[in-house]
PDB file of C-alpha atoms in Angstrom:
ATOM      1  CA  MET A 297     -10.118 -11.276   4.859  1.00 51.00           C
ATOM      2  CA  ASP A 298      -8.589 -13.047   1.873  1.00 50.00           C
ATOM      3  CA  LYS A 299      -6.351 -15.911   2.950  1.00 46.00           C
ATOM      4  CA  GLU A 300      -3.254 -17.128   1.118  1.00 48.00           C
ATOM      5  CA  LYS A 301      -1.282 -20.196   2.138  1.00 45.00           C
ATOM      6  CA  SER A 302       2.061 -18.548   2.804  1.00 44.00           C
ATOM      7  CA  ILE A 303       4.779 -16.266   1.527  1.00 45.00           C
ATOM      8  CA  LYS A 304       8.549 -16.684   1.779  1.00 44.00           C
ATOM      9  CA  LEU A 305       9.647 -14.221   4.422  1.00 50.00           C
ATOM     10  CA  PHE A 306      12.780 -15.665   6.014  1.00 55.00           C
ATOM     11  CA  GLN A 307      14.969 -17.692   3.676  1.00 54.00           C
ATOM     12  CA  ASN A 308      13.311 -21.116   3.213  1.00 61.00           C
ATOM     13  CA  LYS A 309      10.867 -20.807   6.094  1.00 70.00           C
ATOM     14  CA  GLU A 310       7.237 -20.388   5.115  1.00 77.00           C
ATOM     15  CA  ILE A 311       5.305 -17.912   7.236  1.00 83.00           C
ATOM     16  CA  ARG A 312       1.531 -18.330   7.285  1.00 86.00           C
ATOM     17  CA  THR A 313      -0.165 -15.147   6.141  1.00 85.00           C
ATOM     18  CA  ALA A 314      -3.553 -13.622   5.401  1.00 85.00           C
ATOM     19  CA  TRP A 315      -4.261 -10.589   3.256  1.00 81.00           C
ATOM     20  CA  ASN A 316      -6.776  -8.065   4.607  1.00 81.00           C
ATOM     21  CA  THR A 317      -8.467  -6.490   1.595  1.00 76.00           C
ATOM     22  CA  GLU A 318     -10.130  -3.705   3.573  1.00 76.00           C
ATOM     23  CA  GLU A 319      -6.946  -2.602   5.347  1.00 77.00           C
ATOM     24  CA  GLU A 320      -4.662  -3.487   2.399  1.00 75.00           C
ATOM     25  CA  ASP A 321      -2.171  -5.119   4.730  1.00 81.00           C
ATOM     26  CA  TRP A 322      -0.707  -8.546   5.423  1.00 83.00           C
ATOM     27  CA  TYR A 323      -1.277 -10.404   8.679  1.00 87.00           C
ATOM     28  CA  PHE A 324       1.487 -12.792   9.739  1.00 88.00           C
ATOM     29  CA  SER A 325       1.473 -15.752  12.116  1.00 90.00           C
ATOM     30  CA  VAL A 326       3.561 -14.458  15.015  1.00 91.00           C
ATOM     31  CA  VAL A 327       4.577 -17.936  16.189  1.00 91.00           C
ATOM     32  CA  ASP A 328       5.952 -18.770  12.713  1.00 89.00           C
ATOM     33  CA  VAL A 329       8.113 -15.646  12.766  1.00 88.00           C
ATOM     34  CA  VAL A 330       9.272 -16.314  16.332  1.00 90.00           C
ATOM     35  CA  GLU A 331      10.110 -19.918  15.423  1.00 88.00           C
ATOM     36  CA  THR A 332      12.340 -18.731  12.592  1.00 85.00           C
ATOM     37  CA  LEU A 333      14.076 -15.866  14.389  1.00 87.00           C
ATOM     38  CA  THR A 334      14.803 -17.859  17.544  1.00 87.00           C
ATOM     39  CA  ASP A 335      15.796 -21.101  15.774  1.00 82.00           C
ATOM     40  CA  SER A 336      13.238 -22.954  17.880  1.00 83.00           C
ATOM     41  CA  THR A 337      13.416 -26.733  17.566  1.00 81.00           C
ATOM     42  CA  ASP A 338       9.688 -27.053  16.915  1.00 84.00           C
ATOM     43  CA  TYR A 339       6.390 -25.213  16.841  1.00 85.00           C
ATOM     44  CA  GLN A 340       5.527 -25.883  20.491  1.00 89.00           C
ATOM     45  CA  THR A 341       8.845 -24.422  21.677  1.00 91.00           C
ATOM     46  CA  ALA A 342       8.208 -21.321  19.585  1.00 90.00           C
ATOM     47  CA  ARG A 343       4.652 -21.041  20.948  1.00 89.00           C
ATOM     48  CA  LYS A 344       5.929 -21.148  24.546  1.00 92.00           C
ATOM     49  CA  TYR A 345       8.575 -18.522  23.711  1.00 92.00           C
ATOM     50  CA  TRP A 346       5.918 -16.257  22.197  1.00 92.00           C
ATOM     51  CA  ASN A 347       3.554 -16.707  25.161  1.00 90.00           C
ATOM     52  CA  LYS A 348       6.293 -15.628  27.573  1.00 91.00           C
ATOM     53  CA  LEU A 349       7.313 -12.711  25.378  1.00 90.00           C
ATOM     54  CA  LYS A 350       3.695 -11.646  24.947  1.00 89.00           C
ATOM     55  CA  GLN A 351       3.140 -11.684  28.717  1.00 89.00           C
ATOM     56  CA  ARG A 352       6.271  -9.611  29.325  1.00 89.00           C
ATOM     57  CA  LEU A 353       5.294  -7.053  26.685  1.00 87.00           C
ATOM     58  CA  LYS A 354       1.788  -6.770  28.114  1.00 85.00           C
ATOM     59  CA  GLU A 355       3.216  -6.130  31.572  1.00 85.00           C
ATOM     60  CA  GLU A 356       5.315  -3.351  30.045  1.00 85.00           C
ATOM     61  CA  GLY A 357       2.134  -1.811  28.629  1.00 83.00           C
ATOM     62  CA  ASN A 358       2.984  -2.619  25.029  1.00 80.00           C
ATOM     63  CA  GLU A 359      -0.083  -1.636  22.969  1.00 79.00           C
ATOM     64  CA  THR A 360       1.146  -3.588  19.943  1.00 78.00           C
ATOM     65  CA  VAL A 361       0.641  -6.908  21.718  1.00 78.00           C
ATOM     66  CA  THR A 362      -2.649  -5.769  23.234  1.00 74.00           C
ATOM     67  CA  ASN A 363      -3.979  -4.955  19.758  1.00 76.00           C
ATOM     68  CA  CYS A 364      -2.891  -8.254  18.204  1.00 80.00           C
ATOM     69  CA  HIS A 365      -5.752 -10.587  17.386  1.00 85.00           C
ATOM     70  CA  GLN A 366      -6.275 -14.134  16.145  1.00 88.00           C
ATOM     71  CA  LEU A 367      -7.207 -15.652  12.800  1.00 89.00           C
ATOM     72  CA  LYS A 368      -7.854 -19.208  11.741  1.00 89.00           C
ATOM     73  CA  MET A 369      -4.896 -20.545   9.772  1.00 88.00           C
ATOM     74  CA  PRO A 370      -3.958 -24.038   8.547  1.00 86.00           C
ATOM     75  CA  ALA A 371      -2.083 -25.986  11.266  1.00 84.00           C
ATOM     76  CA  ALA A 372       0.389 -28.839  10.821  1.00 79.00           C
ATOM     77  CA  ASP A 373      -2.461 -31.351  11.041  1.00 80.00           C
ATOM     78  CA  GLY A 374      -4.274 -29.634   8.176  1.00 80.00           C
ATOM     79  CA  LYS A 375      -7.038 -28.218  10.360  1.00 86.00           C
ATOM     80  CA  MET A 376      -7.853 -24.511  10.602  1.00 89.00           C
ATOM     81  CA  ARG A 377      -6.871 -23.304  14.072  1.00 88.00           C
ATOM     82  CA  LEU A 378      -6.826 -19.873  15.723  1.00 90.00           C
ATOM     83  CA  THR A 379      -3.355 -18.369  15.929  1.00 90.00           C
ATOM     84  CA  ASP A 380      -1.992 -14.979  17.008  1.00 91.00           C
ATOM     85  CA  VAL A 381      -1.381 -12.690  14.040  1.00 91.00           C
ATOM     86  CA  ALA A 382       0.174  -9.261  13.590  1.00 89.00           C
ATOM     87  CA  ASN A 383       0.054  -6.786  10.751  1.00 88.00           C
ATOM     88  CA  THR A 384       3.236  -5.367   9.244  1.00 84.00           C
ATOM     89  CA  GLN A 385       3.662  -2.544  11.755  1.00 86.00           C
ATOM     90  CA  GLN A 386       2.872  -4.751  14.737  1.00 88.00           C
ATOM     91  CA  LEU A 387       5.215  -7.481  13.549  1.00 87.00           C
ATOM     92  CA  LEU A 388       8.147  -5.111  13.163  1.00 86.00           C
ATOM     93  CA  ARG A 389       7.562  -3.865  16.718  1.00 88.00           C
ATOM     94  CA  ILE A 390       7.506  -7.440  18.043  1.00 89.00           C
ATOM     95  CA  ILE A 391      10.727  -8.268  16.190  1.00 88.00           C
ATOM     96  CA  GLN A 392      12.419  -5.387  18.023  1.00 88.00           C
ATOM     97  CA  SER A 393      11.816  -7.273  21.293  1.00 89.00           C
ATOM     98  CA  ILE A 394      13.370 -10.552  20.136  1.00 89.00           C
ATOM     99  CA  PRO A 395      17.080 -10.913  21.056  1.00 88.00           C
ATOM    100  CA  SER A 396      18.298 -12.849  18.047  1.00 85.00           C
ATOM    101  CA  PRO A 397      21.048 -12.441  15.421  1.00 86.00           C
ATOM    102  CA  LYS A 398      18.425 -13.087  12.746  1.00 83.00           C
ATOM    103  CA  ALA A 399      16.347 -10.177  14.058  1.00 82.00           C
ATOM    104  CA  GLU A 400      19.298  -7.768  14.003  1.00 84.00           C
ATOM    105  CA  PRO A 401      19.025  -6.851  10.274  1.00 81.00           C
ATOM    106  CA  PHE A 402      15.402  -5.834  10.842  1.00 79.00           C
ATOM    107  CA  LYS A 403      16.370  -3.749  13.861  1.00 83.00           C
ATOM    108  CA  MET A 404      19.157  -2.028  11.918  1.00 84.00           C
ATOM    109  CA  TRP A 405      16.775  -1.324   9.052  1.00 76.00           C
ATOM    110  CA  LEU A 406      14.173   0.150  11.409  1.00 77.00           C
ATOM    111  CA  ALA A 407      16.824   2.360  13.005  1.00 82.00           C
ATOM    112  CA  LYS A 408      17.914   3.546   9.554  1.00 82.00           C
ATOM    113  CA  VAL A 409      14.340   4.309   8.504  1.00 78.00           C
ATOM    114  CA  GLY A 410      13.731   6.166  11.769  1.00 81.00           C
ATOM    115  CA  ALA A 411      16.839   8.291  11.283  1.00 85.00           C
ATOM    116  CA  GLU A 412      15.793   9.080   7.707  1.00 80.00           C
ATOM    117  CA  ARG A 413      12.338  10.162   8.835  1.00 79.00           C
ATOM    118  CA  LEU A 414      13.825  12.503  11.453  1.00 83.00           C
ATOM    119  CA  ASP A 415      16.066  13.989   8.745  1.00 82.00           C
ATOM    120  CA  GLU A 416      13.035  14.500   6.506  1.00 78.00           C
ATOM    121  CA  ILE A 417      11.099  16.241   9.273  1.00 80.00           C
ATOM    122  CA  ALA A 418      14.014  18.643   9.744  1.00 83.00           C
ATOM    123  CA  ASP A 419      14.448  19.106   5.971  1.00 82.00           C
ATOM    124  CA  PRO A 420      11.292  18.143   3.973  1.00 80.00           C
ATOM    125  CA  GLU A 421      13.176  18.525   0.674  1.00 81.00           C
ATOM    126  CA  LYS A 422      14.977  15.278   1.505  1.00 85.00           C
ATOM    127  CA  THR A 423      11.637  13.481   1.256  1.00 84.00           C
ATOM    128  CA  ILE A 424      11.346  14.559  -2.365  1.00 86.00           C
ATOM    129  CA  ASP A 425      14.966  13.648  -3.107  1.00 89.00           C
ATOM    130  CA  ARG A 426      14.469  10.191  -1.618  1.00 87.00           C
ATOM    131  CA  ALA A 427      11.252   9.654  -3.578  1.00 87.00           C
ATOM    132  CA  VAL A 428      12.933  10.670  -6.845  1.00 91.00           C
ATOM    133  CA  GLU A 429      15.812   8.270  -6.233  1.00 91.00           C
ATOM    134  CA  THR A 430      13.382   5.452  -5.423  1.00 88.00           C
ATOM    135  CA  TYR A 431      11.480   6.043  -8.676  1.00 90.00           C
ATOM    136  CA  ARG A 432      14.757   5.992 -10.624  1.00 92.00           C
ATOM    137  CA  GLN A 433      15.750   2.703  -9.022  1.00 89.00           C
ATOM    138  CA  LYS A 434      12.404   1.242 -10.086  1.00 86.00           C
ATOM    139  CA  GLY A 435      13.130   2.150 -13.708  1.00 87.00           C
ATOM    140  CA  TYR A 436      10.874   5.170 -14.209  1.00 90.00           C
ATOM    141  CA  SER A 437      11.898   7.821 -16.750  1.00 90.00           C
ATOM    142  CA  GLU A 438      12.831  11.358 -15.708  1.00 93.00           C
ATOM    143  CA  GLY A 439       9.760  12.633 -17.578  1.00 92.00           C
ATOM    144  CA  TRP A 440       7.437  10.341 -15.624  1.00 92.00           C
ATOM    145  CA  ILE A 441       9.110  11.297 -12.340  1.00 93.00           C
ATOM    146  CA  ASN A 442       8.607  15.007 -13.003  1.00 94.00           C
ATOM    147  CA  GLN A 443       4.994  14.297 -13.911  1.00 94.00           C
ATOM    148  CA  ARG A 444       4.520  12.268 -10.730  1.00 93.00           C
ATOM    149  CA  LEU A 445       5.857  15.136  -8.612  1.00 93.00           C
ATOM    150  CA  LYS A 446       3.402  17.471 -10.348  1.00 95.00           C
ATOM    151  CA  SER A 447       0.589  15.035  -9.570  1.00 95.00           C
ATOM    152  CA  ILE A 448       1.500  15.238  -5.878  1.00 93.00           C
ATOM    153  CA  GLU A 449       1.147  19.027  -6.035  1.00 94.00           C
ATOM    154  CA  ILE A 450      -2.257  18.703  -7.731  1.00 96.00           C
ATOM    155  CA  ARG A 451      -3.409  16.137  -5.182  1.00 96.00           C
ATOM    156  CA  LYS A 452      -2.366  18.488  -2.370  1.00 96.00           C
ATOM    157  CA  GLY A 453      -4.436  21.269  -3.956  1.00 97.00           C
ATOM    158  CA  LEU A 454      -7.432  18.937  -4.046  1.00 97.00           C
ATOM    159  CA  THR A 455      -7.115  17.834  -0.421  1.00 96.00           C
ATOM    160  CA  ASP A 456      -6.669  21.471   0.648  1.00 97.00           C
ATOM    161  CA  GLU A 457      -9.953  22.238  -1.111  1.00 97.00           C
ATOM    162  CA  TRP A 458     -11.626  19.259   0.572  1.00 97.00           C
ATOM    163  CA  ASP A 459     -10.406  20.514   3.932  1.00 97.00           C
ATOM    164  CA  ARG A 460     -11.890  23.924   3.155  1.00 97.00           C
ATOM    165  CA  THR A 461     -15.303  22.406   2.421  1.00 96.00           C
ATOM    166  CA  GLY A 462     -15.283  20.307   5.578  1.00 96.00           C
ATOM    167  CA  VAL A 463     -14.372  16.907   4.160  1.00 96.00           C
ATOM    168  CA  LYS A 464     -12.826  14.664   6.815  1.00 95.00           C
ATOM    169  CA  GLN A 465      -9.477  12.999   6.216  1.00 93.00           C
ATOM    170  CA  GLY A 466      -9.408   9.223   5.999  1.00 91.00           C
ATOM    171  CA  MET A 467     -12.664   7.547   5.021  1.00 93.00           C
ATOM    172  CA  GLU A 468     -14.275  10.602   3.360  1.00 96.00           C
ATOM    173  CA  TYR A 469     -11.089  11.296   1.375  1.00 96.00           C
ATOM    174  CA  ALA A 470     -11.195   7.669   0.208  1.00 94.00           C
ATOM    175  CA  ILE A 471     -14.876   7.885  -0.758  1.00 97.00           C
ATOM    176  CA  LEU A 472     -14.334  10.984  -2.886  1.00 97.00           C
ATOM    177  CA  THR A 473     -11.158   9.601  -4.457  1.00 97.00           C
ATOM    178  CA  ASP A 474     -13.144   6.512  -5.403  1.00 96.00           C
ATOM    179  CA  GLU A 475     -15.811   8.675  -7.060  1.00 98.00           C
ATOM    180  CA  ILE A 476     -13.185  10.501  -9.118  1.00 98.00           C
ATOM    181  CA  THR A 477     -11.400   7.302 -10.127  1.00 97.00           C
ATOM    182  CA  ARG A 478     -14.601   5.534 -11.161  1.00 97.00           C
ATOM    183  CA  ALA A 479     -15.789   8.543 -13.170  1.00 98.00           C
ATOM    184  CA  TRP A 480     -12.661   8.845 -15.299  1.00 98.00           C
ATOM    185  CA  SER A 481     -11.370   5.265 -15.508  1.00 97.00           C
ATOM    186  CA  GLY A 482     -14.609   3.271 -15.340  1.00 96.00           C
ATOM    187  CA  MET A 483     -13.351   1.348 -12.302  1.00 96.00           C
ATOM    188  CA  SER A 484     -13.363   1.843  -8.568  1.00 95.00           C
ATOM    189  CA  THR A 485      -9.985   2.351  -6.920  1.00 93.00           C
ATOM    190  CA  ARG A 486     -10.005  -1.242  -5.645  1.00 91.00           C
ATOM    191  CA  GLU A 487     -10.968  -2.625  -9.068  1.00 94.00           C
ATOM    192  CA  TYR A 488      -8.260  -0.505 -10.694  1.00 95.00           C
ATOM    193  CA  LYS A 489      -5.609  -1.822  -8.314  1.00 92.00           C
ATOM    194  CA  ALA A 490      -6.768  -5.392  -8.870  1.00 91.00           C
ATOM    195  CA  TYR A 491      -6.577  -4.832 -12.642  1.00 94.00           C
ATOM    196  CA  LYS A 492      -2.939  -3.857 -12.213  1.00 92.00           C
ATOM    197  CA  GLY A 493      -2.280  -6.824  -9.949  1.00 89.00           C
ATOM    198  CA  LEU A 494      -1.657  -4.626  -6.911  1.00 87.00           C
ATOM    199  CA  LYS A 495      -2.320  -5.526  -3.313  1.00 79.00           C
ATOM    200  CA  LYS A 496      -0.320  -2.959  -1.398  1.00 76.00           C
ATOM    201  CA  GLY A 497       1.050   0.243  -2.852  1.00 78.00           C
ATOM    202  CA  ASN A 498       0.025   3.593  -4.290  1.00 87.00           C
ATOM    203  CA  LEU A 499      -2.101   3.357  -7.442  1.00 92.00           C
ATOM    204  CA  ARG A 500      -0.578   6.536  -8.899  1.00 93.00           C
ATOM    205  CA  ASP A 501       2.897   5.040  -8.548  1.00 92.00           C
ATOM    206  CA  ASN A 502       1.750   2.281 -10.866  1.00 92.00           C
ATOM    207  CA  MET A 503       0.149   4.396 -13.577  1.00 94.00           C
ATOM    208  CA  THR A 504       1.450   4.897 -17.083  1.00 93.00           C
ATOM    209  CA  ASN A 505       2.112   8.430 -18.340  1.00 92.00           C
ATOM    210  CA  LEU A 506      -1.335   8.666 -19.939  1.00 94.00           C
ATOM    211  CA  GLU A 507      -3.124   7.344 -16.878  1.00 96.00           C
ATOM    212  CA  LEU A 508      -1.273   9.763 -14.631  1.00 95.00           C
ATOM    213  CA  VAL A 509      -2.142  12.722 -16.886  1.00 96.00           C
ATOM    214  CA  LEU A 510      -5.826  11.773 -16.939  1.00 97.00           C
ATOM    215  CA  ASN A 511      -5.889  11.308 -13.172  1.00 97.00           C
ATOM    216  CA  MET A 512      -4.284  14.730 -12.757  1.00 97.00           C
ATOM    217  CA  LEU A 513      -6.928  16.233 -15.072  1.00 98.00           C
ATOM    218  CA  ALA A 514      -9.669  14.592 -13.021  1.00 98.00           C
ATOM    219  CA  GLU A 515      -8.299  15.881  -9.710  1.00 98.00           C
ATOM    220  CA  VAL A 516      -7.561  19.431 -10.870  1.00 98.00           C
ATOM    221  CA  SER A 517     -11.012  19.600 -12.512  1.00 98.00           C
ATOM    222  CA  THR A 518     -12.597  18.482  -9.241  1.00 98.00           C
ATOM    223  CA  THR A 519     -10.671  21.165  -7.372  1.00 98.00           C
ATOM    224  CA  GLU A 520     -11.800  23.963  -9.709  1.00 98.00           C
ATOM    225  CA  ILE A 521     -15.441  22.800  -9.814  1.00 98.00           C
ATOM    226  CA  SER A 522     -15.439  22.673  -6.018  1.00 97.00           C
ATOM    227  CA  LYS A 523     -14.123  26.223  -5.802  1.00 97.00           C
ATOM    228  CA  ALA A 524     -16.881  27.367  -8.158  1.00 97.00           C
ATOM    229  CA  ASN A 525     -19.740  25.469  -6.468  1.00 97.00           C
ATOM    230  CA  ASN A 526     -18.692  25.537  -2.791  1.00 96.00           C
ATOM    231  CA  PRO A 527     -20.135  22.155  -1.699  1.00 97.00           C
ATOM    232  CA  THR A 528     -21.040  22.009   1.986  1.00 95.00           C
ATOM    233  CA  SER A 529     -21.633  18.291   2.589  1.00 96.00           C
ATOM    234  CA  LEU A 530     -20.126  14.944   1.684  1.00 96.00           C
ATOM    235  CA  ASP A 531     -22.981  14.227  -0.730  1.00 97.00           C
ATOM    236  CA  GLU A 532     -22.429  17.531  -2.514  1.00 97.00           C
ATOM    237  CA  ASN A 533     -18.702  16.821  -2.670  1.00 97.00           C
ATOM    238  CA  LYS A 534     -19.456  13.416  -4.198  1.00 98.00           C
ATOM    239  CA  VAL A 535     -21.390  15.123  -7.002  1.00 98.00           C
ATOM    240  CA  VAL A 536     -18.453  17.479  -7.606  1.00 98.00           C
ATOM    241  CA  ALA A 537     -15.995  14.561  -7.550  1.00 98.00           C
ATOM    242  CA  ARG A 538     -18.010  12.734 -10.207  1.00 98.00           C
ATOM    243  CA  GLN A 539     -18.185  15.890 -12.322  1.00 98.00           C
ATOM    244  CA  GLY A 540     -14.418  16.380 -12.092  1.00 98.00           C
ATOM    245  CA  GLY A 541     -13.777  12.756 -12.926  1.00 98.00           C
ATOM    246  CA  GLN A 542     -16.169  12.899 -15.883  1.00 98.00           C
ATOM    247  CA  VAL A 543     -14.088  15.668 -17.475  1.00 98.00           C
ATOM    248  CA  ALA A 544     -11.129  13.293 -17.612  1.00 98.00           C
ATOM    249  CA  GLY A 545     -13.406  10.370 -18.478  1.00 97.00           C
ATOM    250  CA  GLU A 546     -14.583  12.158 -21.609  1.00 98.00           C
ATOM    251  CA  ALA A 547     -10.978  12.935 -22.521  1.00 97.00           C
ATOM    252  CA  ARG A 548     -10.084   9.254 -22.047  1.00 97.00           C
ATOM    253  CA  ARG A 549     -12.884   8.055 -24.315  1.00 97.00           C
ATOM    254  CA  ASN A 550     -11.985  10.582 -27.034  1.00 97.00           C
ATOM    255  CA  LEU A 551      -8.347   9.535 -26.892  1.00 97.00           C
ATOM    256  CA  GLU A 552      -9.244   5.852 -27.032  1.00 97.00           C
ATOM    257  CA  LYS A 553     -11.261   6.494 -30.204  1.00 97.00           C
ATOM    258  CA  GLN A 554      -8.208   8.083 -31.777  1.00 96.00           C
ATOM    259  CA  LEU A 555      -5.818   5.371 -30.595  1.00 95.00           C
ATOM    260  CA  GLY A 556      -8.115   2.441 -31.202  1.00 96.00           C
ATOM    261  CA  LYS A 557      -7.151   0.844 -27.884  1.00 94.00           C
ATOM    262  CA  PRO A 558      -7.788   1.267 -24.141  1.00 95.00           C
ATOM    263  CA  VAL A 559      -5.808   3.852 -22.228  1.00 94.00           C
ATOM    264  CA  VAL A 560      -6.124   2.160 -18.832  1.00 95.00           C
ATOM    265  CA  SER A 561      -3.372  -0.450 -18.690  1.00 91.00           C
ATOM    266  CA  PRO A 562      -2.427  -3.345 -16.403  1.00 92.00           C
ATOM    267  CA  LEU A 563       1.167  -2.094 -16.686  1.00 86.00           C
ATOM    268  CA  ASN A 564       2.922   0.716 -14.874  1.00 82.00           C
ATOM    269  CA  ALA A 565       5.111   3.287 -16.616  1.00 77.00           C
ATOM    270  CA  ALA A 566       8.367   1.410 -15.961  1.00 76.00           C
ATOM    271  CA  GLU A 567       6.926  -1.859 -17.312  1.00 80.00           C
ATOM    272  CA  ALA A 568       5.565  -0.105 -20.389  1.00 70.00           C
ATOM    273  CA  LEU A 569       8.984   1.447 -20.988  1.00 63.00           C
ATOM    274  CA  HIS A 570      10.890  -1.818 -20.450  1.00 60.00           C
ATOM    275  CA  PRO A 571       8.526  -4.659 -21.442  1.00 54.00           C
ATOM    276  CA  LEU A 572       9.523  -8.226 -20.643  1.00 47.00           C
ATOM    277  CA  PRO A 573      10.682 -10.204 -23.697  1.00 49.00           C
ATOM    278  CA  SER A 574       8.012 -12.383 -25.280  1.00 44.00           C
ATOM    279  CA  LYS A 575       8.391 -16.125 -25.474  1.00 36.00           C
ATOM    280  CA  LYS A 576       8.996 -15.799 -29.194  1.00 39.00           C
ATOM    281  CA  ASN A 577      11.883 -13.384 -28.609  1.00 41.00           C
ATOM    282  CA  GLU A 578      13.321 -15.689 -25.964  1.00 38.00           C
ATOM    283  CA  GLU A 579      13.237 -18.594 -28.437  1.00 40.00           C
ATOM    284  CA  ASP A 580      14.958 -16.463 -31.075  1.00 39.00           C
TER     285      ASP A 580
END
């Protein structure tokens, strides 16, 4: 668990947080959030409010509160003390139970997201439309967006093939994806995300055009090699994943020789398309 002092979550109030590298999720001090949303006069008042709320939620059978745990975080006296924490999903559920004007925007947002998800279940095409609009708002080009949608199709073909060979969703998917990524990029998925400065988020959403093309080549190669070899175990699938990734890895190295520079970039496609002005340009 990597700890960071705090992030600004509610206006000028600092909420103590900790980043969980394994889960790729933030953990928030629940009392800090309660103190802010309820306009508590001090920490002790907020702690009492949270204890009462926690007891009520437990009596109602709320699993979110039951699953909350504690981490050591810096207290007002500078010492590290255990405090109740919640991850993003748990925190949003707790906020729903706090009657406060400051909590209302979160509740409205959750209601909106819930309604959108129901719409998408009824009409899956809306999921694609929403994703395209989100990419546009982030500054991605139409060409990159079309390529990204194609990459989703290729990824689906790969996971369908993994399902056919008995690969289990979740951890085994992650293991094989890591093998493919390492074989073509030279980095594990975690190292790749760190190189791009990512904590949370989809790695593919932060790839440049070239990176996305090479990743697609790696995944479609893995799919076709799997169909030809019919692996029957995780270890055999790992071999196939490395072979598929190596196809794209060789393509990357050949391209880098021609370009005279690395293909793997700390930037995403939008940043590469709209680079920030250099200090020299700002002075000019």
